[in-house]
Tab-separated table of N, CA, C and O in Angstrom:
chain	number	residue	atom	x	y	z
A	867	UNK	N	5.851	-28.754	-19.340
A	867	UNK	CA	6.179	-27.596	-18.532
A	867	UNK	C	4.953	-27.203	-17.726
A	867	UNK	O	3.842	-27.168	-18.238
A	868	UNK	N	5.154	-26.906	-16.454
A	868	UNK	CA	4.063	-26.543	-15.560
A	868	UNK	C	4.099	-25.049	-15.261
A	868	UNK	O	5.165	-24.465	-15.109
A	869	UNK	N	2.913	-24.475	-15.163
A	869	UNK	CA	2.810	-23.084	-14.742
A	869	UNK	C	2.381	-23.060	-13.290
A	869	UNK	O	1.353	-23.628	-12.937
A	870	UNK	N	3.158	-22.431	-12.464
A	870	UNK	CA	2.836	-22.318	-11.058
A	870	UNK	C	2.556	-20.858	-10.725
A	870	UNK	O	3.235	-19.962	-11.206
A	871	UNK	N	1.565	-20.664	-9.898
A	871	UNK	CA	1.256	-19.328	-9.430
A	871	UNK	C	1.890	-19.145	-8.058
A	871	UNK	O	1.696	-19.961	-7.166
A	872	UNK	N	2.669	-18.100	-7.937
A	872	UNK	CA	3.300	-17.796	-6.658
A	872	UNK	C	2.423	-16.772	-5.944
A	872	UNK	O	2.116	-15.721	-6.494
A	873	UNK	N	2.003	-17.130	-4.752
A	873	UNK	CA	1.165	-16.232	-3.961
A	873	UNK	C	2.028	-15.616	-2.872
A	873	UNK	O	2.593	-16.332	-2.043
A	874	UNK	N	2.153	-14.322	-2.920
A	874	UNK	CA	2.918	-13.628	-1.895
A	874	UNK	C	1.974	-13.283	-0.751
A	874	UNK	O	0.907	-12.730	-0.964
A	875	UNK	N	2.379	-13.630	0.433
A	875	UNK	CA	1.557	-13.338	1.593
A	875	UNK	C	2.320	-12.423	2.540
A	875	UNK	O	3.551	-12.352	2.504
A	876	UNK	N	1.571	-11.731	3.354
A	876	UNK	CA	2.182	-10.895	4.371
A	876	UNK	C	1.284	-10.898	5.598
A	876	UNK	O	0.084	-11.115	5.511
A	877	UNK	N	1.887	-10.683	6.722
A	877	UNK	CA	1.164	-10.648	7.983
A	877	UNK	C	0.909	-9.194	8.353
A	877	UNK	O	1.784	-8.343	8.221
A	878	UNK	N	-0.291	-8.934	8.811
A	878	UNK	CA	-0.641	-7.610	9.308
A	878	UNK	C	-0.627	-7.677	10.824
A	878	UNK	O	-1.136	-8.620	11.422
A	879	UNK	N	-0.034	-6.660	11.448
A	879	UNK	CA	0.088	-6.621	12.895
A	879	UNK	C	-0.359	-5.250	13.373
A	879	UNK	O	0.050	-4.224	12.828
A	880	UNK	N	-1.212	-5.234	14.364
A	880	UNK	CA	-1.656	-3.983	14.969
A	880	UNK	C	-0.980	-3.857	16.322
A	880	UNK	O	-1.106	-4.736	17.176
A	881	UNK	N	-0.223	-2.793	16.510
A	881	UNK	CA	0.519	-2.582	17.745
A	881	UNK	C	-0.105	-1.452	18.548
A	881	UNK	O	-0.533	-0.454	17.990
A	882	UNK	N	-0.108	-1.604	19.845
A	882	UNK	CA	-0.567	-0.547	20.753
A	882	UNK	C	0.672	-0.058	21.497
A	882	UNK	O	1.193	-0.758	22.365
A	883	UNK	N	1.165	1.126	21.133
A	883	UNK	CA	2.431	1.638	21.642
A	883	UNK	C	2.185	2.925	22.416
A	883	UNK	O	1.435	3.792	21.964
A	884	UNK	N	2.839	3.055	23.553
A	884	UNK	CA	2.728	4.294	24.322
A	884	UNK	C	3.214	5.456	23.468
A	884	UNK	O	4.185	5.334	22.711
A	885	UNK	N	2.531	6.589	23.588
A	885	UNK	CA	2.849	7.754	22.762
A	885	UNK	C	4.326	8.140	22.822
A	885	UNK	O	4.932	8.470	21.796
A	886	UNK	N	4.919	8.071	24.006
A	886	UNK	CA	6.303	8.523	24.141
A	886	UNK	C	7.303	7.578	23.454
A	886	UNK	O	8.440	7.955	23.211
A	887	UNK	N	6.884	6.374	23.108
A	887	UNK	CA	7.753	5.409	22.428
A	887	UNK	C	7.387	5.222	20.954
A	887	UNK	O	8.123	4.580	20.207
A	888	UNK	N	6.266	5.773	20.522
A	888	UNK	CA	5.761	5.524	19.173
A	888	UNK	C	6.729	6.001	18.091
A	888	UNK	O	6.965	5.295	17.106
A	889	UNK	N	7.280	7.177	18.246
A	889	UNK	CA	8.195	7.705	17.225
A	889	UNK	C	9.401	6.773	17.056
A	889	UNK	O	9.798	6.453	15.934
A	890	UNK	N	9.966	6.312	18.160
A	890	UNK	CA	11.115	5.396	18.113
A	890	UNK	C	10.752	4.109	17.383
A	890	UNK	O	11.495	3.649	16.509
A	891	UNK	N	9.618	3.518	17.736
A	891	UNK	CA	9.224	2.240	17.128
A	891	UNK	C	8.948	2.418	15.637
A	891	UNK	O	9.377	1.595	14.818
A	892	UNK	N	8.269	3.492	15.266
A	892	UNK	CA	7.988	3.724	13.844
A	892	UNK	C	9.283	3.928	13.062
A	892	UNK	O	9.443	3.404	11.958
A	893	UNK	N	10.211	4.674	13.623
A	893	UNK	CA	11.494	4.896	12.957
A	893	UNK	C	12.237	3.571	12.797
A	893	UNK	O	12.823	3.295	11.748
A	894	UNK	N	12.206	2.753	13.823
A	894	UNK	CA	12.856	1.444	13.768
A	894	UNK	C	12.241	0.573	12.672
A	894	UNK	O	12.950	-0.011	11.849
A	895	UNK	N	10.911	0.498	12.641
A	895	UNK	CA	10.229	-0.336	11.647
A	895	UNK	C	10.488	0.144	10.220
A	895	UNK	O	10.614	-0.661	9.299
A	896	UNK	N	10.560	1.443	10.036
A	896	UNK	CA	10.766	1.991	8.694
A	896	UNK	C	12.167	1.711	8.160
A	896	UNK	O	12.413	1.849	6.966
A	897	UNK	N	13.077	1.297	9.025
A	897	UNK	CA	14.431	0.953	8.588
A	897	UNK	C	14.527	-0.451	8.006
A	897	UNK	O	15.561	-0.820	7.452
A	898	UNK	N	13.468	-1.223	8.121
A	898	UNK	CA	13.432	-2.559	7.529
A	898	UNK	C	12.752	-2.467	6.167
A	898	UNK	O	11.607	-2.044	6.062
A	899	UNK	N	13.459	-2.895	5.121
A	899	UNK	CA	12.907	-2.789	3.762
A	899	UNK	C	11.681	-3.677	3.567
A	899	UNK	O	10.854	-3.425	2.696
A	900	UNK	N	11.542	-4.706	4.378
A	900	UNK	CA	10.437	-5.654	4.221
A	900	UNK	C	9.217	-5.297	5.064
A	900	UNK	O	8.241	-6.030	5.074
A	901	UNK	N	9.257	-4.155	5.763
A	901	UNK	CA	8.143	-3.730	6.617
A	901	UNK	C	7.551	-2.434	6.072
A	901	UNK	O	8.270	-1.497	5.752
A	902	UNK	N	6.239	-2.419	5.960
A	902	UNK	CA	5.510	-1.191	5.628
A	902	UNK	C	4.745	-0.801	6.876
A	902	UNK	O	3.872	-1.541	7.328
A	903	UNK	N	5.074	0.346	7.451
A	903	UNK	CA	4.439	0.783	8.686
A	903	UNK	C	3.743	2.111	8.463
A	903	UNK	O	4.270	3.000	7.800
A	904	UNK	N	2.539	2.223	9.004
A	904	UNK	CA	1.823	3.491	8.943
A	904	UNK	C	1.016	3.647	10.224
A	904	UNK	O	0.622	2.660	10.854
A	905	UNK	N	0.789	4.868	10.604
A	905	UNK	CA	0.020	5.134	11.810
A	905	UNK	C	-1.463	5.211	11.466
A	905	UNK	O	-1.842	5.509	10.336
A	906	UNK	N	-2.284	4.940	12.447
A	906	UNK	CA	-3.731	5.044	12.289
A	906	UNK	C	-4.224	6.275	13.023
A	906	UNK	O	-3.693	6.624	14.080
A	907	UNK	N	-5.259	6.874	12.484
A	907	UNK	CA	-5.895	7.966	13.215
A	907	UNK	C	-6.624	7.367	14.410
A	907	UNK	O	-6.959	6.168	14.406
A	908	UNK	N	-6.870	8.162	15.433
A	908	UNK	CA	-7.621	7.630	16.578
A	908	UNK	C	-8.973	7.047	16.160
A	908	UNK	O	-9.407	6.027	16.692
A	909	UNK	N	-9.626	7.670	15.183
A	909	UNK	CA	-10.921	7.176	14.711
A	909	UNK	C	-10.779	5.781	14.094
A	909	UNK	O	-11.547	4.864	14.410
A	910	UNK	N	-9.790	5.601	13.211
A	910	UNK	CA	-9.593	4.297	12.563
A	910	UNK	C	-9.206	3.232	13.583
A	910	UNK	O	-9.641	2.086	13.486
A	911	UNK	N	-8.398	3.604	14.558
A	911	UNK	CA	-8.020	2.658	15.607
A	911	UNK	C	-9.246	2.223	16.393
A	911	UNK	O	-9.404	1.041	16.719
A	912	UNK	N	-10.151	3.154	16.686
A	912	UNK	CA	-11.384	2.845	17.417
A	912	UNK	C	-12.280	1.927	16.585
A	912	UNK	O	-12.849	0.965	17.108
A	913	UNK	N	-12.404	2.206	15.300
A	913	UNK	CA	-13.223	1.368	14.420
A	913	UNK	C	-12.671	-0.051	14.385
A	913	UNK	O	-13.423	-1.021	14.506
A	914	UNK	N	-11.357	-0.195	14.240
A	914	UNK	CA	-10.753	-1.528	14.224
A	914	UNK	C	-10.983	-2.262	15.537
A	914	UNK	O	-11.285	-3.457	15.552
A	915	UNK	N	-10.864	-1.552	16.639
A	915	UNK	CA	-11.090	-2.170	17.951
A	915	UNK	C	-12.546	-2.615	18.086
A	915	UNK	O	-12.826	-3.705	18.591
A	916	UNK	N	-13.486	-1.781	17.612
A	916	UNK	CA	-14.903	-2.127	17.671
A	916	UNK	C	-15.220	-3.348	16.812
A	916	UNK	O	-16.003	-4.218	17.212
A	917	UNK	N	-14.626	-3.420	15.627
A	917	UNK	CA	-14.852	-4.566	14.748
A	917	UNK	C	-14.285	-5.832	15.390
A	917	UNK	O	-14.926	-6.889	15.377
A	918	UNK	N	-13.091	-5.729	15.961
A	918	UNK	CA	-12.489	-6.878	16.646
A	918	UNK	C	-13.401	-7.365	17.761
A	918	UNK	O	-13.632	-8.567	17.915
A	919	UNK	N	-13.944	-6.453	18.541
A	919	UNK	CA	-14.846	-6.806	19.636
A	919	UNK	C	-16.112	-7.481	19.107
A	919	UNK	O	-16.586	-8.469	19.667
A	920	UNK	N	-16.646	-6.956	18.011
A	920	UNK	CA	-17.853	-7.534	17.427
A	920	UNK	C	-17.606	-8.956	16.937
A	920	UNK	O	-18.448	-9.841	17.122
A	921	UNK	N	-16.450	-9.185	16.323
A	921	UNK	CA	-16.108	-10.525	15.841
A	921	UNK	C	-15.982	-11.489	17.015
A	921	UNK	O	-16.476	-12.624	16.960
A	922	UNK	N	-15.343	-11.045	18.090
A	922	UNK	CA	-15.210	-11.901	19.276
A	922	UNK	C	-16.583	-12.230	19.865
A	922	UNK	O	-16.832	-13.372	20.270
A	923	UNK	N	-17.478	-11.253	19.901
A	923	UNK	CA	-18.832	-11.502	20.406
A	923	UNK	C	-19.572	-12.494	19.526
A	923	UNK	O	-20.271	-13.378	20.026
A	924	UNK	N	-19.419	-12.388	18.207
A	924	UNK	CA	-20.078	-13.327	17.297
A	924	UNK	C	-19.549	-14.744	17.494
A	924	UNK	O	-20.308	-15.704	17.440
A	925	UNK	N	-18.250	-14.864	17.733
A	925	UNK	CA	-17.684	-16.191	17.997
A	925	UNK	C	-18.299	-16.791	19.259
A	925	UNK	O	-18.620	-17.985	19.298
A	926	UNK	N	-18.481	-15.968	20.293
A	926	UNK	CA	-19.091	-16.447	21.529
A	926	UNK	C	-20.550	-16.836	21.321
A	926	UNK	O	-21.026	-17.830	21.876
A	927	UNK	N	-21.280	-16.061	20.515
A	927	UNK	CA	-22.679	-16.383	20.212
A	927	UNK	C	-22.751	-17.713	19.478
A	927	UNK	O	-23.552	-18.585	19.826
A	928	UNK	N	-21.900	-17.886	18.462
A	928	UNK	CA	-21.893	-19.141	17.699
A	928	UNK	C	-21.523	-20.335	18.569
A	928	UNK	O	-22.005	-21.439	18.341
A	929	UNK	N	-20.669	-20.116	19.560
A	929	UNK	CA	-20.258	-21.197	20.456
A	929	UNK	C	-21.286	-21.441	21.551
A	929	UNK	O	-21.132	-22.357	22.352
A	930	UNK	N	-22.337	-20.616	21.594
A	930	UNK	CA	-23.380	-20.775	22.600
A	930	UNK	C	-22.992	-20.251	23.969
A	930	UNK	O	-23.655	-20.545	24.958
A	931	UNK	N	-21.951	-19.457	24.034
A	931	UNK	CA	-21.480	-18.910	25.305
A	931	UNK	C	-22.004	-17.507	25.585
A	931	UNK	O	-21.768	-16.966	26.656
A	932	UNK	N	-22.713	-16.938	24.612
A	932	UNK	CA	-23.262	-15.596	24.766
A	932	UNK	C	-24.592	-15.541	24.039
A	932	UNK	O	-24.731	-16.092	22.941
A	933	UNK	N	-25.562	-14.895	24.647
A	933	UNK	CA	-26.880	-14.755	24.042
A	933	UNK	C	-26.847	-13.631	23.003
A	933	UNK	O	-26.351	-12.542	23.282
A	934	UNK	N	-27.362	-13.906	21.813
A	934	UNK	CA	-27.431	-12.885	20.762
A	934	UNK	C	-28.402	-11.788	21.172
A	934	UNK	O	-29.405	-12.039	21.830
A	935	UNK	N	-28.076	-10.572	20.781
A	935	UNK	CA	-28.936	-9.438	21.101
A	935	UNK	C	-30.057	-9.325	20.077
A	935	UNK	O	-29.921	-9.719	18.923
A	936	UNK	N	-31.147	-8.759	20.506
A	936	UNK	CA	-32.295	-8.515	19.655
A	936	UNK	C	-31.935	-7.456	18.607
A	936	UNK	O	-31.394	-6.416	18.952
A	937	UNK	N	-32.239	-7.691	17.316
A	937	UNK	CA	-31.899	-6.709	16.274
A	937	UNK	C	-32.500	-5.321	16.532
A	937	UNK	O	-31.875	-4.311	16.232
A	938	UNK	N	-33.692	-5.277	17.103
A	938	UNK	CA	-34.304	-3.972	17.386
A	938	UNK	C	-33.467	-3.185	18.391
A	938	UNK	O	-33.338	-1.969	18.280
A	939	UNK	N	-32.885	-3.879	19.354
A	939	UNK	CA	-32.016	-3.202	20.330
A	939	UNK	C	-30.782	-2.609	19.653
A	939	UNK	O	-30.337	-1.514	20.000
A	940	UNK	N	-30.247	-3.347	18.699
A	940	UNK	CA	-29.081	-2.836	17.964
A	940	UNK	C	-29.435	-1.571	17.179
A	940	UNK	O	-28.683	-0.605	17.182
A	941	UNK	N	-30.595	-1.574	16.518
A	941	UNK	CA	-31.004	-0.401	15.763
A	941	UNK	C	-31.286	0.780	16.673
A	941	UNK	O	-31.024	1.922	16.312
A	942	UNK	N	-31.807	0.513	17.857
A	942	UNK	CA	-32.067	1.593	18.803
A	942	UNK	C	-30.776	2.279	19.241
A	942	UNK	O	-30.772	3.469	19.501
A	943	UNK	N	-29.691	1.524	19.326
A	943	UNK	CA	-28.406	2.103	19.703
A	943	UNK	C	-27.886	3.058	18.646
A	943	UNK	O	-27.187	4.014	18.952
A	944	UNK	N	-28.208	2.766	17.404
A	944	UNK	CA	-27.722	3.613	16.312
A	944	UNK	C	-28.510	4.893	16.292
A	944	UNK	O	-28.110	5.938	16.047
């Protein structure tokens, strides 16, 4: 007899919806038992966008298509 581990996976999707349509889309998504939908605060949405941008920049640096910034410059921005 074999023991198998079942790994449940799910896809995460970030949607950018116009304010006047957001309520409709959220209501629609919540009617599907297999979808968990929640709204993000503007702050969390900004943080996610910033992280996405940083990851894209790192990919470009690794590919040699963008020059890495000096660490001191990064600290000065903070």
